[in-house]
Tab-separated table of N, CA and C in Angstrom:
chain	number	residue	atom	x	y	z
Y	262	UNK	N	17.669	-1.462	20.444
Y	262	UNK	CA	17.584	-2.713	19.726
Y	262	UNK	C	18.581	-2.768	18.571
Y	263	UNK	N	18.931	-2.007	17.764
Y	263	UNK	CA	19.552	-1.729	16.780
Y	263	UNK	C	21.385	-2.105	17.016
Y	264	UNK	N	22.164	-1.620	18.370
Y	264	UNK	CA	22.985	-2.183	19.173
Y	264	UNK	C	22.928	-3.987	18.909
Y	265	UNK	N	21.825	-4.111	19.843
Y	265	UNK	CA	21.511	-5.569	20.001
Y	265	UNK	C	21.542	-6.379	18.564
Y	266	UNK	N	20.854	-5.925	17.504
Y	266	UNK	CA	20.716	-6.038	15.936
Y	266	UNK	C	22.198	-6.695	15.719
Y	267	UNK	N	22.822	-5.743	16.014
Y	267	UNK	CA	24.239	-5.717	15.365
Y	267	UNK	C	25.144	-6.768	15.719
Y	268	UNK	N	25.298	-7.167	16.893
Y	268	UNK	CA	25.504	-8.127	17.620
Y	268	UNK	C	25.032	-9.597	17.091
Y	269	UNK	N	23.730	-9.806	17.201
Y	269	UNK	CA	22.974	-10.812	16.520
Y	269	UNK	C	23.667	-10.986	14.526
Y	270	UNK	N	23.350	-10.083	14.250
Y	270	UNK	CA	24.057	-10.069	12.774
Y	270	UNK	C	25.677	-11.124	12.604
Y	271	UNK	N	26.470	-10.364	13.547
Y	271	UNK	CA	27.501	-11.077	13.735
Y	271	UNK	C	27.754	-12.351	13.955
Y	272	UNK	N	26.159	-12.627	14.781
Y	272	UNK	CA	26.712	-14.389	14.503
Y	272	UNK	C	26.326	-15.124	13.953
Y	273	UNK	N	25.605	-14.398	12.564
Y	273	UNK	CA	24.991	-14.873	11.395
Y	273	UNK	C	23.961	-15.156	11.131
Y	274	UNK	N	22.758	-14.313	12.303
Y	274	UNK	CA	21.591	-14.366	12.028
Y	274	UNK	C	20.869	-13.221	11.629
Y	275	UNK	N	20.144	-13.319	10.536
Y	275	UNK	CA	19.755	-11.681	10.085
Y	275	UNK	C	18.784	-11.151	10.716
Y	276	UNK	N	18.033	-9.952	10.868
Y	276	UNK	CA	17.647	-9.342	12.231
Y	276	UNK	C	17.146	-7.775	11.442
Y	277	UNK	N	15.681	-7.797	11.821
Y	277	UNK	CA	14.733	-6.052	11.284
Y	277	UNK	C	14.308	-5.383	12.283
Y	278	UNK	N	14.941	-4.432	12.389
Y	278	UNK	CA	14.017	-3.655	13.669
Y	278	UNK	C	13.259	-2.875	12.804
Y	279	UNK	N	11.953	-3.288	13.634
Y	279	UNK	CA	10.893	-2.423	13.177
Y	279	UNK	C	10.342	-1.658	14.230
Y	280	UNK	N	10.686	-0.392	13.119
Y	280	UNK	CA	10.522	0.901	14.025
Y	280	UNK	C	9.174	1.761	14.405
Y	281	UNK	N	8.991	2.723	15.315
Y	281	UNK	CA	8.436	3.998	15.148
Y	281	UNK	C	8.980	5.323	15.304
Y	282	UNK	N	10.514	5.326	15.685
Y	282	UNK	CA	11.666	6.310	15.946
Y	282	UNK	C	12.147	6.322	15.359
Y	283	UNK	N	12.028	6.924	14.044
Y	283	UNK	CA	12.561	7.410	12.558
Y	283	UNK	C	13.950	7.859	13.129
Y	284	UNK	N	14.012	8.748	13.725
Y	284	UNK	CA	14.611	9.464	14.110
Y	284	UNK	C	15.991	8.959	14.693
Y	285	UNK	N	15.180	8.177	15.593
Y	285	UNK	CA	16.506	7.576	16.554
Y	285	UNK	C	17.094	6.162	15.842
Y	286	UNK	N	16.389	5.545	14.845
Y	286	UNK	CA	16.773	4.688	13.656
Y	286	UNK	C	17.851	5.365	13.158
Y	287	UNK	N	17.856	6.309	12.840
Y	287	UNK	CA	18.837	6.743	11.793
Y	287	UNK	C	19.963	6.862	12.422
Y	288	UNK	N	19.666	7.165	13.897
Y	288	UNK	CA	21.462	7.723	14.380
Y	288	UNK	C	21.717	6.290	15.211
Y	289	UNK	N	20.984	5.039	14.937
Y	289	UNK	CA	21.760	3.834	15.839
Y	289	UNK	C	22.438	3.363	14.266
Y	290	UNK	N	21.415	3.054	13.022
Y	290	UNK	CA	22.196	2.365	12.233
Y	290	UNK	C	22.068	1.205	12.409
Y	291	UNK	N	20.672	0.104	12.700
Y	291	UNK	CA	20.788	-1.381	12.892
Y	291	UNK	C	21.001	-1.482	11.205
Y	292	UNK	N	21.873	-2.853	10.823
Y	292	UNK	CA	21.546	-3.470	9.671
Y	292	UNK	C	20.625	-3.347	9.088
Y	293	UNK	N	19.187	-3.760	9.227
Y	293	UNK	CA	17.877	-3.639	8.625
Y	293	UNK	C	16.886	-2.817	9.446
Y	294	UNK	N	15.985	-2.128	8.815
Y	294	UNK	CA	14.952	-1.375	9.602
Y	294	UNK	C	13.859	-0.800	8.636
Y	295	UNK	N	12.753	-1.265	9.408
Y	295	UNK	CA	11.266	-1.347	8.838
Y	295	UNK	C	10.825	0.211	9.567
Y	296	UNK	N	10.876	1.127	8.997
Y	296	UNK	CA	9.980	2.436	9.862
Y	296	UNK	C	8.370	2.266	9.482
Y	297	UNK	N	7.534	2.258	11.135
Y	297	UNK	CA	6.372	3.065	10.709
Y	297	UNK	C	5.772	3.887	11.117
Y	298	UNK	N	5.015	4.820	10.453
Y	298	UNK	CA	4.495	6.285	11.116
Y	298	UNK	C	3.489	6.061	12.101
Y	299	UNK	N	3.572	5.113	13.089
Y	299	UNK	CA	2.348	4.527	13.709
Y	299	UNK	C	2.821	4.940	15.405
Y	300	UNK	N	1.751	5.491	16.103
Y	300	UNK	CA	2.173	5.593	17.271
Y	300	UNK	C	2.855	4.663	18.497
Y	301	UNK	N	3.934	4.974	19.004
Y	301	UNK	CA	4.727	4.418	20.353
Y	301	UNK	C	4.031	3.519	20.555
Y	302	UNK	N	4.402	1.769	20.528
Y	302	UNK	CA	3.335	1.065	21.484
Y	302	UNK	C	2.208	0.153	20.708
Y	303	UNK	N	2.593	0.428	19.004
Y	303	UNK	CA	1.607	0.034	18.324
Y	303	UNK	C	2.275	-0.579	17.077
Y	304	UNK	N	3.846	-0.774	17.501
Y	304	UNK	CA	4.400	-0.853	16.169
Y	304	UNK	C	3.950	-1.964	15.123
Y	305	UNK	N	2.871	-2.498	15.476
Y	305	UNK	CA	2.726	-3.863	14.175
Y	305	UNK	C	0.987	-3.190	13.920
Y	306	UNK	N	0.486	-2.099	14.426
Y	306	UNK	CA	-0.560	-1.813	14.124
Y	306	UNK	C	-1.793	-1.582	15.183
Y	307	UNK	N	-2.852	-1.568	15.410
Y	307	UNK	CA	-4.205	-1.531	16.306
Y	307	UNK	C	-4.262	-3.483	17.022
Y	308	UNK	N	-4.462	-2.921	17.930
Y	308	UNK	CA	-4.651	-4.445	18.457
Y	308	UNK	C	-6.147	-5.230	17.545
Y	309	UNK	N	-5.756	-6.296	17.796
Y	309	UNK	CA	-7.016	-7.485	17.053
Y	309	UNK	C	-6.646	-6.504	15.188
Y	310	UNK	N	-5.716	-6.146	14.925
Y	310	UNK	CA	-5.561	-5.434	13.152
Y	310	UNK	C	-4.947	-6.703	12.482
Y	311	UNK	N	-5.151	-8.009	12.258
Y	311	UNK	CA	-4.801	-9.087	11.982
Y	311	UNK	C	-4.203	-8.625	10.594
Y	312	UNK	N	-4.861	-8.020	9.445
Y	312	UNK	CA	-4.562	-7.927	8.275
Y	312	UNK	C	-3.600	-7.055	8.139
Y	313	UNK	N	-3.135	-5.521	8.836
Y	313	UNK	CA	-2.140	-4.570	8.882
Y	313	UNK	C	-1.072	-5.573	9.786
Y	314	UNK	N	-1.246	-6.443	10.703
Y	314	UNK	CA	-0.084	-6.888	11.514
Y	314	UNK	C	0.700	-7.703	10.661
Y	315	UNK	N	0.047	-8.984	9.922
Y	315	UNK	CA	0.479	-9.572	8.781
Y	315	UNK	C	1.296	-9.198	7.787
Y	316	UNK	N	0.753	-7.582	7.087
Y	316	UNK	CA	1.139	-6.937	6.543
Y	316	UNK	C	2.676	-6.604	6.924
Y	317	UNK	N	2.754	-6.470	7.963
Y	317	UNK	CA	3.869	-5.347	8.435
Y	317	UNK	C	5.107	-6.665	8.570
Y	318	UNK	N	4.415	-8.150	9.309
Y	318	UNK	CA	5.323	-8.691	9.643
Y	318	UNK	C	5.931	-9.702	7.910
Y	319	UNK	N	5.281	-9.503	7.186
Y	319	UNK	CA	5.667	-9.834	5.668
Y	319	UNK	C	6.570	-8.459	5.161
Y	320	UNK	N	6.384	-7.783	5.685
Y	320	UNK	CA	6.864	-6.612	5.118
Y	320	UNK	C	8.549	-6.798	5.542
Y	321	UNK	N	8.509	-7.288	7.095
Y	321	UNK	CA	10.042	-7.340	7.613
Y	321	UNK	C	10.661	-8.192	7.297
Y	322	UNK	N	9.930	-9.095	7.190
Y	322	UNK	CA	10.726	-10.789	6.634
Y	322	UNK	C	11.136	-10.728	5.135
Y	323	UNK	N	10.054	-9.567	4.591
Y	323	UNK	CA	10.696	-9.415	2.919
Y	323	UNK	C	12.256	-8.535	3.029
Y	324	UNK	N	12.093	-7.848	3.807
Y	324	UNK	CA	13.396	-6.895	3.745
Y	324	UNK	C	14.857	-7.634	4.664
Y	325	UNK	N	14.803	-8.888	4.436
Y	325	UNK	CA	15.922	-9.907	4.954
Y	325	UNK	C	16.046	-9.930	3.876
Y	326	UNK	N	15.432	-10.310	3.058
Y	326	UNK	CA	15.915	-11.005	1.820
Y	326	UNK	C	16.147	-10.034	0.676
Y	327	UNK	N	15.531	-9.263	0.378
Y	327	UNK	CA	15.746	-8.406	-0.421
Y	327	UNK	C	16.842	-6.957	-0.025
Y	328	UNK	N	16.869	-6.825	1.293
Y	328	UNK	CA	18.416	-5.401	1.430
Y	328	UNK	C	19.528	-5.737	1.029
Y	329	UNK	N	19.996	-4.822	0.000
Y	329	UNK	CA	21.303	-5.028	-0.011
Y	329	UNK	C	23.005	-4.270	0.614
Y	330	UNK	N	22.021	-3.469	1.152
Y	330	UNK	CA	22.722	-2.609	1.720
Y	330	UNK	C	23.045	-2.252	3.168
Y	331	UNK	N	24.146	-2.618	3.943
Y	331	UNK	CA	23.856	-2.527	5.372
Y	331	UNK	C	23.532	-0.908	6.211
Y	332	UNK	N	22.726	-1.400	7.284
Y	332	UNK	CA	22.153	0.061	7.443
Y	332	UNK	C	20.625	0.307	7.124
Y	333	UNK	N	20.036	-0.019	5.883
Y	333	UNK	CA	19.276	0.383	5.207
Y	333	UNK	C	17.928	0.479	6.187
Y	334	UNK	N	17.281	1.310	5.682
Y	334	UNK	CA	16.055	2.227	6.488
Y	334	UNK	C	14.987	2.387	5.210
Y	335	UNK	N	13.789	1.239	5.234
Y	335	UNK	CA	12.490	1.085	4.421
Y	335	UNK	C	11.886	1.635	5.093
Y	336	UNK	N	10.641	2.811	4.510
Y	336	UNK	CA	9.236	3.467	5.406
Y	336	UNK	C	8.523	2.769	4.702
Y	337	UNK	N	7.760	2.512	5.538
Y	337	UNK	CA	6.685	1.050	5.203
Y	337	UNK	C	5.196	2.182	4.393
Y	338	UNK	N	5.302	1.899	3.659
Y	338	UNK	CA	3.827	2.361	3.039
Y	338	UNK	C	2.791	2.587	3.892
Y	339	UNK	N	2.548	2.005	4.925
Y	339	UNK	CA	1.401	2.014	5.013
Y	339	UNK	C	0.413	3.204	6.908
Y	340	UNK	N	-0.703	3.504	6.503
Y	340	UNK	CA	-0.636	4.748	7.722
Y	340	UNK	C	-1.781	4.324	8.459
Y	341	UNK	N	-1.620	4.908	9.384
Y	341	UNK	CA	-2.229	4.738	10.797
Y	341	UNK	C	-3.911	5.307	10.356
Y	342	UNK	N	-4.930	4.829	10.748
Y	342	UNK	CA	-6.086	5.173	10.075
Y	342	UNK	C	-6.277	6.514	10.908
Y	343	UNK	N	-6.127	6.679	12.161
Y	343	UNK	CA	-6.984	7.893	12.434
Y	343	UNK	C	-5.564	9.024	13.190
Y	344	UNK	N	-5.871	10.500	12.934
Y	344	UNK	CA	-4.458	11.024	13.723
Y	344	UNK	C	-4.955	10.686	14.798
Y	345	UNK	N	-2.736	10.630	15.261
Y	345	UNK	CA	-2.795	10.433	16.654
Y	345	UNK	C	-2.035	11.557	17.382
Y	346	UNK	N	-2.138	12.446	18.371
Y	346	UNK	CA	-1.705	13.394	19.401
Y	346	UNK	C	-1.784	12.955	20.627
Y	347	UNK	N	-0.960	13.849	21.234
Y	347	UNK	CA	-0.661	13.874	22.439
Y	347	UNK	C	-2.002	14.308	23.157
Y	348	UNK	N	-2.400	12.876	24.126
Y	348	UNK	CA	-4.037	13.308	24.793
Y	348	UNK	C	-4.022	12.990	26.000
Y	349	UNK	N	-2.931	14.393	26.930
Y	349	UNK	CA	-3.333	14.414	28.121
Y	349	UNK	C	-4.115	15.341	28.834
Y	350	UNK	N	-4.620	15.997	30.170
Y	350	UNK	CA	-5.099	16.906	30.468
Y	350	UNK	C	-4.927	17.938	30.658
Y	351	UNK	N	-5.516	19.185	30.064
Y	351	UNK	CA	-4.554	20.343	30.033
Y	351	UNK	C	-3.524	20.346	30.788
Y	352	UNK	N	-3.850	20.557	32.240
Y	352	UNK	CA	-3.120	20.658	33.592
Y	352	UNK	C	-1.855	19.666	33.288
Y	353	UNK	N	-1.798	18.525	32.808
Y	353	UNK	CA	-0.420	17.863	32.818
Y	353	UNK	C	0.134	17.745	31.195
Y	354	UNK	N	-0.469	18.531	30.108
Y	354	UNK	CA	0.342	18.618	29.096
Y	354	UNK	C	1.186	19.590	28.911
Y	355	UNK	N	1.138	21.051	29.580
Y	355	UNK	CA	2.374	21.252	29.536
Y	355	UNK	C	3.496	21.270	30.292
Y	356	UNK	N	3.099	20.602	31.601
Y	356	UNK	CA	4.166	19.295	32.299
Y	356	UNK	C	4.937	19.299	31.804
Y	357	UNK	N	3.944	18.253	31.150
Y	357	UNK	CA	5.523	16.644	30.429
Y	357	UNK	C	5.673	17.429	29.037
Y	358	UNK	N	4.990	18.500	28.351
Y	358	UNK	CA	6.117	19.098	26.730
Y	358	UNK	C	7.321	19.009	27.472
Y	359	UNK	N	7.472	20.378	28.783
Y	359	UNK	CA	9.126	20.638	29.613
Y	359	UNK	C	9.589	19.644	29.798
Y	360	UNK	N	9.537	18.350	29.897
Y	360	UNK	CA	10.251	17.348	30.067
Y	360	UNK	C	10.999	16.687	29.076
């Protein structure tokens, strides 16, 4: 997305990827980017989480207006209520680690 970001930027529309790949954020480099520590699949929060989704999507629309810096990478305050791990069955978790 961050590719795509960049593109969009160019034709003068501003553009947040909001993340959960800290990681892989850092080495694309979109213009703007919202990180959160929230698991794959959940990036605006728990389904029916009306008040964290809100949250998150005020959170991205603030960081249009306020970055001044291209590139820039915000970690969003806010955390996932319960840990989350990897929950497959013995027999196929150490599978897919080798993968």
């Amino acid at each position: 997305m961050g590719l795509v970001s960049r593109v969009v930027e160019a034709a003068g529309i501003p553009t947040v990827c909001i993340s959960t790949g800290r990681d892989l954020t850092v080495k694309v480099k979109p213009p703007r980017s919202l990180f959160l520590n929230f698991p794959m699949g959940n990036t605006f929060g728990k389904s029916g989480d009306i008040d964290t989704q809100t949250q998150v999507l005020r959170m991205a629309l603030d960081l249009v207006v306020t970055a001044r810096q291209a590139g820039i990478l915000v970690d969003a305050p806010l955390q996932w209520p319960t840990p989350f791990t990897l929950d497959l069955p013995p027999a196929n978790r150490e599978e897919q680690l080798k993968k």
